[in-house]
């Protein structure tokens, strides 16, 4: 798993952790029932407070991404792939909205942006 | 801005029994603030004492305002404002007396300025020096150093041991003085935040030697911590990193030439397999000490 947290990132620390664990789950880097690292080991490696990681794990559990077995630790839940996909699409929608708004400012029509997306897709095929 | 150097130091050398300051060279252009950063015992104070002609070097040249301070001590010191880590005043004398006493040593003493500083700093004229807090004593030193209208300020750890509020006040004053009156400043500190705030040029000193000197903004633009998923970085770039750490959650290392490799990292950053983090001067200093 690749996780980086930064004090310079304006997002709160716990959110940086939850977002990256979610990404790992949604992208398939973490599989259902994989064991998550212990709170103390994350705290040590990433140099963030135990309270922060506890909060991140609690949030992930509430949202159904992970489950906890007392005494054993936390594990990746076997969750609804469709739901995760639609959450990701929602995220892309937000990012694309920024791009479309920016394009509007420079009078670039959305079709041109679409064309660029297709071009990029072709360039990165096979990568 | 003029590029004339107010101060030039070449190959300065000073030997002590268990410490040698060696090969120290740097220059300060007029109107610039240069910060000297280094761990305790790196030679910052030794360098400043040499500049102030308080100790004799074993070798090298010092040139201040185009003059040799050893031959023209009086003239050079008249044009320098100095604040050290410790404040030496007559403890039983008042603030006003101290100002009057010091004023006689300087040609260009401006009493109106001194009084204005006392007012700004809320320093009571009738208080005795021994009744002043440490912060107030430092403020008195600054009032004196700036009232004789120096062209160059030499400050040795002036903010160490002060609370953040007073530190900020002093830094703002320094910045204002330097920018509005085109004064040059040399300031040593191990509080790197202070230097990050005001310095134009940063000089890192480690073990009696200059490790690196450069424009602050340029240093901070090029020194970055790169976090990467294993395999996400090319071999060339991985090999060029310092302080590499391999951890469960990914590897990281420091680069000192981010602007050069930025384009090569773009794809990895897009895929979120590479993340770049800004460094502060502390991180750079620590990497020198560790490396």
Coordinates of C-alpha atoms in Angstrom, one line a residue:
Chain A
X1 CA 0.0 0.0 0.0
X2 CA 1.2 3.5 -0.9
X3 CA 0.2 6.1 1.6
X4 CA 1.6 9.6 2.0
X5 CA 0.3 12.2 4.5
X6 CA 1.5 15.7 4.6
X7 CA 1.1 18.6 7.0
X8 CA 1.1 20.9 4.0
X9 CA -1.9 19.3 2.5
X10 CA -4.9 21.4 3.5
X11 CA -7.1 18.3 4.0
X12 CA -7.1 17.1 7.6
X13 CA -4.8 14.2 8.4
X14 CA -7.5 11.6 9.1
X15 CA -9.1 12.4 5.7
X16 CA -5.8 12.0 3.9
X17 CA -5.6 8.5 5.5
X18 CA -9.2 7.5 4.8
X19 CA -9.0 8.7 1.2
X20 CA -5.9 6.8 0.4
X21 CA -7.1 3.6 2.0
X22 CA -10.4 3.9 0.1
X23 CA -8.5 4.4 -3.1
X24 CA -6.4 1.2 -2.4
X25 CA -9.6 -0.7 -1.8
X26 CA -11.5 0.6 -4.8
X27 CA -8.5 0.2 -7.2
X28 CA -8.1 -3.4 -6.0
X29 CA -4.7 -2.9 -4.4
X30 CA -6.3 -4.1 -1.2
X31 CA -8.6 -7.2 -1.5
X32 CA -11.6 -8.2 0.6
X33 CA -10.5 -9.6 3.9
X34 CA -6.9 -8.3 3.6
X35 CA -5.6 -7.3 7.0
X36 CA -5.0 -3.6 7.5
X37 CA -1.8 -2.5 9.3
X38 CA -2.2 -1.9 13.0
X39 CA -3.0 1.6 14.3
X40 CA 0.4 1.8 16.1
X41 CA 2.4 0.7 13.1
X42 CA 0.8 3.3 10.9
X43 CA 1.3 5.9 13.6
X44 CA 5.0 5.1 13.7
X45 CA 5.6 4.9 10.0
X46 CA 3.7 7.9 8.9
X47 CA 4.5 9.9 12.0
X48 CA 0.9 10.9 12.8
X49 CA -1.1 10.7 16.0
X50 CA -2.8 7.5 17.1
X51 CA -6.1 9.5 17.6
X52 CA -6.0 10.5 13.9
X53 CA -5.7 6.9 12.6
X54 CA -8.3 5.7 15.0
X55 CA -10.6 8.3 13.6
X56 CA -9.7 7.3 10.1
X57 CA -10.5 3.6 10.8
X58 CA -13.7 4.5 12.6
X59 CA -14.8 6.5 9.6
X60 CA -13.9 3.7 7.2
X61 CA -15.8 1.2 9.3
X62 CA -18.9 3.5 9.4
X63 CA -18.8 3.8 5.6
X64 CA -18.5 0.0 5.2
X65 CA -15.0 -0.1 3.7
X66 CA -13.5 -2.1 6.6
X67 CA -14.6 -4.2 9.5
X68 CA -12.9 -4.8 12.9
X69 CA -12.6 -8.1 14.8
X70 CA -11.7 -7.3 18.4
X71 CA -8.3 -8.7 19.2
X72 CA -7.5 -9.5 15.6
X73 CA -7.4 -6.1 13.9
X74 CA -9.1 -4.4 11.0
X75 CA -9.9 -6.0 7.6
X76 CA -11.1 -4.9 4.2
X77 CA -14.8 -5.5 3.8
X78 CA -16.3 -7.3 0.8
X79 CA -18.3 -4.4 -0.4
X80 CA -20.5 -3.5 -3.2
X81 CA -18.2 -2.7 -6.2
X82 CA -21.0 -0.8 -7.9
X83 CA -21.3 1.6 -5.0
X84 CA -17.6 2.2 -5.0
X85 CA -17.6 2.8 -8.7
X86 CA -20.3 5.4 -8.5
X87 CA -18.5 7.1 -5.7
X88 CA -15.4 7.3 -7.8
X89 CA -17.4 8.6 -10.8
X90 CA -18.8 11.3 -8.5
X91 CA -15.2 12.3 -7.7
X92 CA -14.3 12.5 -11.4
X93 CA -17.4 14.6 -12.0
X94 CA -16.1 17.1 -9.5
X95 CA -12.7 17.2 -11.1
X96 CA -14.1 17.5 -14.6
X97 CA -16.4 20.3 -13.6
X98 CA -13.4 22.3 -12.6
X99 CA -11.8 21.7 -16.0
X100 CA -15.0 22.5 -17.9
X101 CA -15.4 25.7 -15.9
X102 CA -11.8 26.7 -16.6
X103 CA -12.3 25.9 -20.3
X104 CA -15.4 28.1 -20.3
X105 CA -13.3 31.0 -19.0
X106 CA -11.1 30.7 -22.1
X107 CA -14.0 30.1 -24.5
X108 CA -13.0 26.5 -25.2
X109 CA -16.0 24.3 -25.9
X110 CA -16.5 21.0 -24.0
X111 CA -16.2 19.1 -27.3
X112 CA -12.6 20.1 -27.6
X113 CA -11.9 18.8 -24.0
X114 CA -13.6 15.5 -24.9
X115 CA -11.4 15.3 -28.0
X116 CA -8.3 15.8 -25.7
X117 CA -9.5 13.1 -23.4
X118 CA -9.8 10.6 -26.3
X119 CA -6.4 11.6 -27.5
X120 CA -4.9 11.0 -24.1
X121 CA -6.6 7.7 -23.8
X122 CA -5.0 6.6 -27.1
X123 CA -1.6 7.9 -26.0
X124 CA -1.7 6.0 -22.7
X125 CA -3.1 2.7 -24.2
X126 CA -0.7 -0.1 -23.4
X127 CA 0.9 1.9 -20.7
Chain B
X1 CA 18.8 46.1 -7.1
X2 CA 22.5 46.9 -6.9
X3 CA 24.7 43.9 -6.8
X4 CA 27.6 45.5 -4.9
X5 CA 28.6 43.3 -2.0
X6 CA 28.5 44.9 1.4
X7 CA 30.6 42.0 2.8
X8 CA 32.9 39.5 1.3
X9 CA 34.6 36.6 3.1
X10 CA 37.2 34.4 1.5
X11 CA 38.7 31.2 2.8
X12 CA 38.3 32.2 6.4
X13 CA 40.1 29.9 8.9
X14 CA 40.1 29.7 12.6
X15 CA 41.6 26.9 14.7
X16 CA 40.7 25.8 18.1
X17 CA 41.9 22.8 20.0
X18 CA 38.9 20.6 19.0
X19 CA 37.3 22.7 16.3
X20 CA 38.4 24.2 13.1
X21 CA 36.5 26.7 11.0
X22 CA 37.9 26.2 7.5
X23 CA 37.5 27.5 4.0
X24 CA 34.5 29.7 4.8
X25 CA 33.6 32.0 1.9
X26 CA 30.5 33.9 1.2
X27 CA 29.3 37.4 0.3
X28 CA 26.3 39.5 1.1
X29 CA 25.0 41.9 -1.6
X30 CA 23.7 45.3 -0.5
X31 CA 20.1 45.3 0.8
X32 CA 20.0 41.5 1.2
X33 CA 19.3 39.4 4.3
X34 CA 21.5 36.4 4.6
X35 CA 20.7 33.7 7.2
X36 CA 23.3 31.4 8.5
X37 CA 21.8 28.1 9.6
X38 CA 23.7 25.3 11.4
X39 CA 23.4 23.0 14.4
X40 CA 25.0 24.0 17.7
X41 CA 28.8 24.1 17.4
X42 CA 28.8 24.4 13.6
X43 CA 30.8 27.6 13.7
X44 CA 28.1 30.3 13.3
X45 CA 29.2 32.3 16.3
X46 CA 32.9 31.9 15.5
X47 CA 32.2 33.3 12.0
X48 CA 30.3 36.2 13.4
X49 CA 33.0 36.9 16.0
X50 CA 35.6 36.9 13.2
X51 CA 33.4 39.4 11.2
X52 CA 33.2 41.6 14.3
X53 CA 37.0 41.4 14.8
X54 CA 36.5 39.9 18.3
X55 CA 38.8 37.1 17.5
X56 CA 41.7 36.7 15.1
X57 CA 41.6 34.3 12.2
X58 CA 44.4 32.0 11.2
X59 CA 43.8 32.7 7.5
X60 CA 41.5 34.2 4.9
X61 CA 40.2 37.6 4.1
X62 CA 37.3 39.7 5.3
X63 CA 36.1 42.7 3.4
X64 CA 33.3 44.9 4.8
X65 CA 32.2 48.1 2.8
X66 CA 35.3 47.5 0.7
X67 CA 37.5 47.9 3.8
X68 CA 39.6 45.6 5.9
X69 CA 37.9 45.6 9.3
X70 CA 41.2 44.9 11.0
X71 CA 42.8 48.0 9.6
X72 CA 39.8 50.2 9.8
X73 CA 38.0 48.9 12.8
X74 CA 36.6 52.1 14.1
X75 CA 35.1 53.2 10.7
X76 CA 33.7 49.8 9.9
X77 CA 32.1 49.3 13.4
X78 CA 30.5 52.7 13.1
X79 CA 28.6 51.4 10.1
X80 CA 27.6 48.0 11.7
X81 CA 24.8 47.3 14.1
X82 CA 25.4 44.2 16.2
X83 CA 23.1 42.2 18.4
X84 CA 24.5 39.1 20.1
X85 CA 22.9 36.2 21.9
X86 CA 23.7 37.7 25.3
X87 CA 23.0 41.4 26.1
X88 CA 25.8 43.1 28.0
X89 CA 24.5 46.3 29.7
X90 CA 25.2 47.9 33.1
X91 CA 22.5 46.2 35.2
X92 CA 22.0 49.0 37.6
X93 CA 21.6 51.7 35.0
X94 CA 18.3 52.8 33.4
X95 CA 17.3 52.3 29.8
X96 CA 17.7 56.1 29.1
X97 CA 21.2 56.1 30.6
X98 CA 22.2 53.1 28.6
X99 CA 21.1 54.9 25.4
X100 CA 23.0 58.0 26.3
X101 CA 26.1 56.0 27.2
X102 CA 26.2 54.0 24.0
X103 CA 25.4 57.0 21.8
X104 CA 28.8 58.6 22.4
X105 CA 30.6 55.8 20.6
X106 CA 28.7 56.3 17.3
X107 CA 29.1 59.2 14.9
X108 CA 25.6 58.9 13.4
X109 CA 23.6 58.3 16.5
X110 CA 19.9 59.5 16.0
X111 CA 18.3 60.2 19.3
X112 CA 14.8 60.7 17.9
X113 CA 15.0 57.3 16.4
X114 CA 16.1 55.8 19.7
X115 CA 13.2 57.4 21.5
X116 CA 10.8 56.2 18.8
X117 CA 12.0 52.7 19.2
X118 CA 11.6 52.8 23.0
X119 CA 8.0 54.0 22.5
X120 CA 7.3 51.3 19.8
X121 CA 8.8 48.6 22.0
X122 CA 7.0 49.9 25.2
X123 CA 10.4 50.1 26.9
X124 CA 10.2 52.4 29.9
X125 CA 13.1 55.0 29.9
X126 CA 13.3 54.9 33.7
X127 CA 13.5 51.1 34.2
X128 CA 16.8 49.6 35.2
X129 CA 18.3 47.1 32.9
X130 CA 18.2 44.4 35.6
X131 CA 14.4 44.9 35.7
X132 CA 13.9 44.1 32.0
X133 CA 12.8 40.7 30.8
X134 CA 15.0 38.8 28.4
X135 CA 12.8 39.9 25.5
X136 CA 12.9 43.5 26.5
X137 CA 16.7 43.4 26.8
X138 CA 16.9 42.1 23.2
X139 CA 14.5 44.9 22.1
X140 CA 16.8 47.4 23.8
X141 CA 19.7 45.9 21.9
X142 CA 17.9 46.3 18.6
X143 CA 16.9 49.9 19.5
X144 CA 20.5 50.7 20.1
X145 CA 21.8 48.8 17.0
X146 CA 19.3 50.5 14.7
X147 CA 19.6 54.0 16.2
X148 CA 23.2 54.5 15.1
X149 CA 21.9 54.0 11.5
X150 CA 24.2 51.1 10.4
X151 CA 24.4 50.0 6.8
X152 CA 24.9 46.4 7.9
X153 CA 23.3 44.5 10.8
X154 CA 25.1 41.5 12.2
X155 CA 22.9 39.4 14.4
X156 CA 24.0 36.3 16.3
X157 CA 21.1 34.2 17.4
X158 CA 19.1 37.3 18.4
X159 CA 15.8 35.5 18.7
X160 CA 16.9 32.4 20.6
X161 CA 15.0 32.0 23.9
X162 CA 12.3 34.5 23.0
X163 CA 8.7 33.8 22.7
X164 CA 7.0 33.6 19.3
X165 CA 5.2 36.9 19.7
X166 CA 8.4 38.9 20.3
X167 CA 10.3 36.9 17.7
X168 CA 7.7 37.8 15.1
X169 CA 7.9 41.5 16.1
X170 CA 11.7 41.5 15.8
X171 CA 11.6 39.7 12.4
X172 CA 9.0 42.1 11.1
X173 CA 11.1 45.0 12.2
X174 CA 14.2 43.5 10.5
X175 CA 12.3 42.9 7.3
X176 CA 11.0 46.5 7.3
X177 CA 14.3 48.0 8.0
X178 CA 16.0 46.0 5.3
X179 CA 13.4 46.6 2.7
X180 CA 12.7 50.2 3.3
X181 CA 16.2 51.4 4.1
X182 CA 18.1 49.0 1.9
X183 CA 20.1 47.7 4.9
X184 CA 22.0 44.4 4.7
X185 CA 21.6 41.9 7.4
X186 CA 23.6 38.8 8.4
X187 CA 21.6 36.7 10.9
X188 CA 22.5 33.4 12.4
X189 CA 20.0 31.2 14.0
X190 CA 19.0 27.6 14.6
X191 CA 15.4 28.6 14.6
X192 CA 15.1 28.0 10.8
X193 CA 11.5 29.2 10.7
X194 CA 12.7 32.7 11.5
X195 CA 15.2 32.6 8.6
X196 CA 12.7 31.1 6.2
X197 CA 10.5 34.1 7.0
X198 CA 12.9 36.9 6.2
X199 CA 16.1 35.7 4.5
X200 CA 16.9 36.2 0.8
X201 CA 20.0 34.0 1.0
X202 CA 20.6 31.0 3.1
X203 CA 24.0 29.6 4.1
X204 CA 24.2 26.2 5.7
X205 CA 27.1 25.6 8.0
X206 CA 28.1 22.2 9.3
X207 CA 31.2 21.3 11.3
X208 CA 33.1 24.5 10.6
X209 CA 32.4 24.4 6.9
X210 CA 29.9 26.0 4.5
X211 CA 27.8 23.1 3.2
X212 CA 25.6 25.1 0.9
X213 CA 24.8 28.7 0.1
X214 CA 22.1 29.9 -2.2
X215 CA 18.9 31.9 -2.7
X216 CA 16.3 30.8 -0.3
X217 CA 13.4 30.6 -2.8
X218 CA 15.6 28.7 -5.3
X219 CA 16.6 26.2 -2.6
X220 CA 13.0 25.6 -1.5
X221 CA 11.9 25.2 -5.2
X222 CA 14.5 22.5 -5.8
X223 CA 14.7 20.6 -2.5
X224 CA 11.7 18.3 -2.3
X225 CA 10.8 15.0 -0.7
X226 CA 9.6 12.5 -3.2
X227 CA 7.4 9.7 -2.0
X228 CA 7.1 6.9 -4.5
X229 CA 5.5 3.5 -4.9
X230 CA 8.2 0.9 -5.6
X231 CA 9.1 0.8 -9.2
X232 CA 7.4 4.1 -10.0
X233 CA 10.7 6.0 -10.3
X234 CA 13.3 5.5 -13.0
X235 CA 16.7 4.2 -11.8
X236 CA 18.5 7.4 -12.6
X237 CA 16.2 9.4 -10.4
X238 CA 16.2 6.9 -7.6
X239 CA 20.0 6.9 -7.6
X240 CA 20.0 10.7 -7.4
X241 CA 17.9 10.8 -4.2
X242 CA 19.4 11.4 -0.7
X243 CA 18.2 10.0 2.6
X244 CA 16.2 7.3 0.9
X245 CA 13.9 5.4 3.2
X246 CA 12.0 2.2 2.3
X247 CA 8.9 1.7 4.4
X248 CA 5.7 -0.4 4.3
X249 CA 3.7 2.5 2.9
X250 CA 6.2 3.4 0.2
X251 CA 9.6 4.8 -0.2
X252 CA 10.8 8.4 0.0
X253 CA 14.0 10.4 -0.7
X254 CA 15.1 13.9 -1.0
X255 CA 16.0 15.6 -4.3
X256 CA 18.0 18.9 -4.6
X257 CA 17.0 19.4 -8.3
X258 CA 13.3 19.0 -8.5
X259 CA 12.8 21.6 -11.3
X260 CA 15.0 19.5 -13.5
X261 CA 13.2 16.2 -13.0
X262 CA 9.7 17.6 -12.6
X263 CA 8.6 16.7 -16.2
X264 CA 9.8 13.1 -15.8
X265 CA 7.7 12.7 -12.7
X266 CA 4.4 14.1 -14.2
X267 CA 3.0 10.7 -15.3
X268 CA 3.7 9.1 -11.9
X269 CA 2.1 12.0 -10.2
X270 CA -1.0 11.7 -12.3
X271 CA -1.3 8.0 -11.5
X272 CA -0.8 9.0 -7.8
X273 CA 2.2 6.7 -7.6
X274 CA 4.6 9.6 -6.9
X275 CA 3.9 12.4 -4.5
X276 CA 6.0 15.4 -4.0
X277 CA 6.2 17.2 -0.7
X278 CA 7.7 20.6 0.1
X279 CA 10.6 20.7 2.6
X280 CA 11.5 23.3 5.1
X281 CA 15.0 24.5 6.0
X282 CA 15.0 22.1 9.0
X283 CA 14.6 19.1 6.7
X284 CA 17.5 20.3 4.5
X285 CA 19.7 21.0 7.5
X286 CA 18.9 17.6 9.0
X287 CA 19.7 15.8 5.7
X288 CA 23.1 17.5 5.7
X289 CA 23.9 16.4 9.3
X290 CA 22.7 12.8 8.6
X291 CA 24.3 12.6 5.2

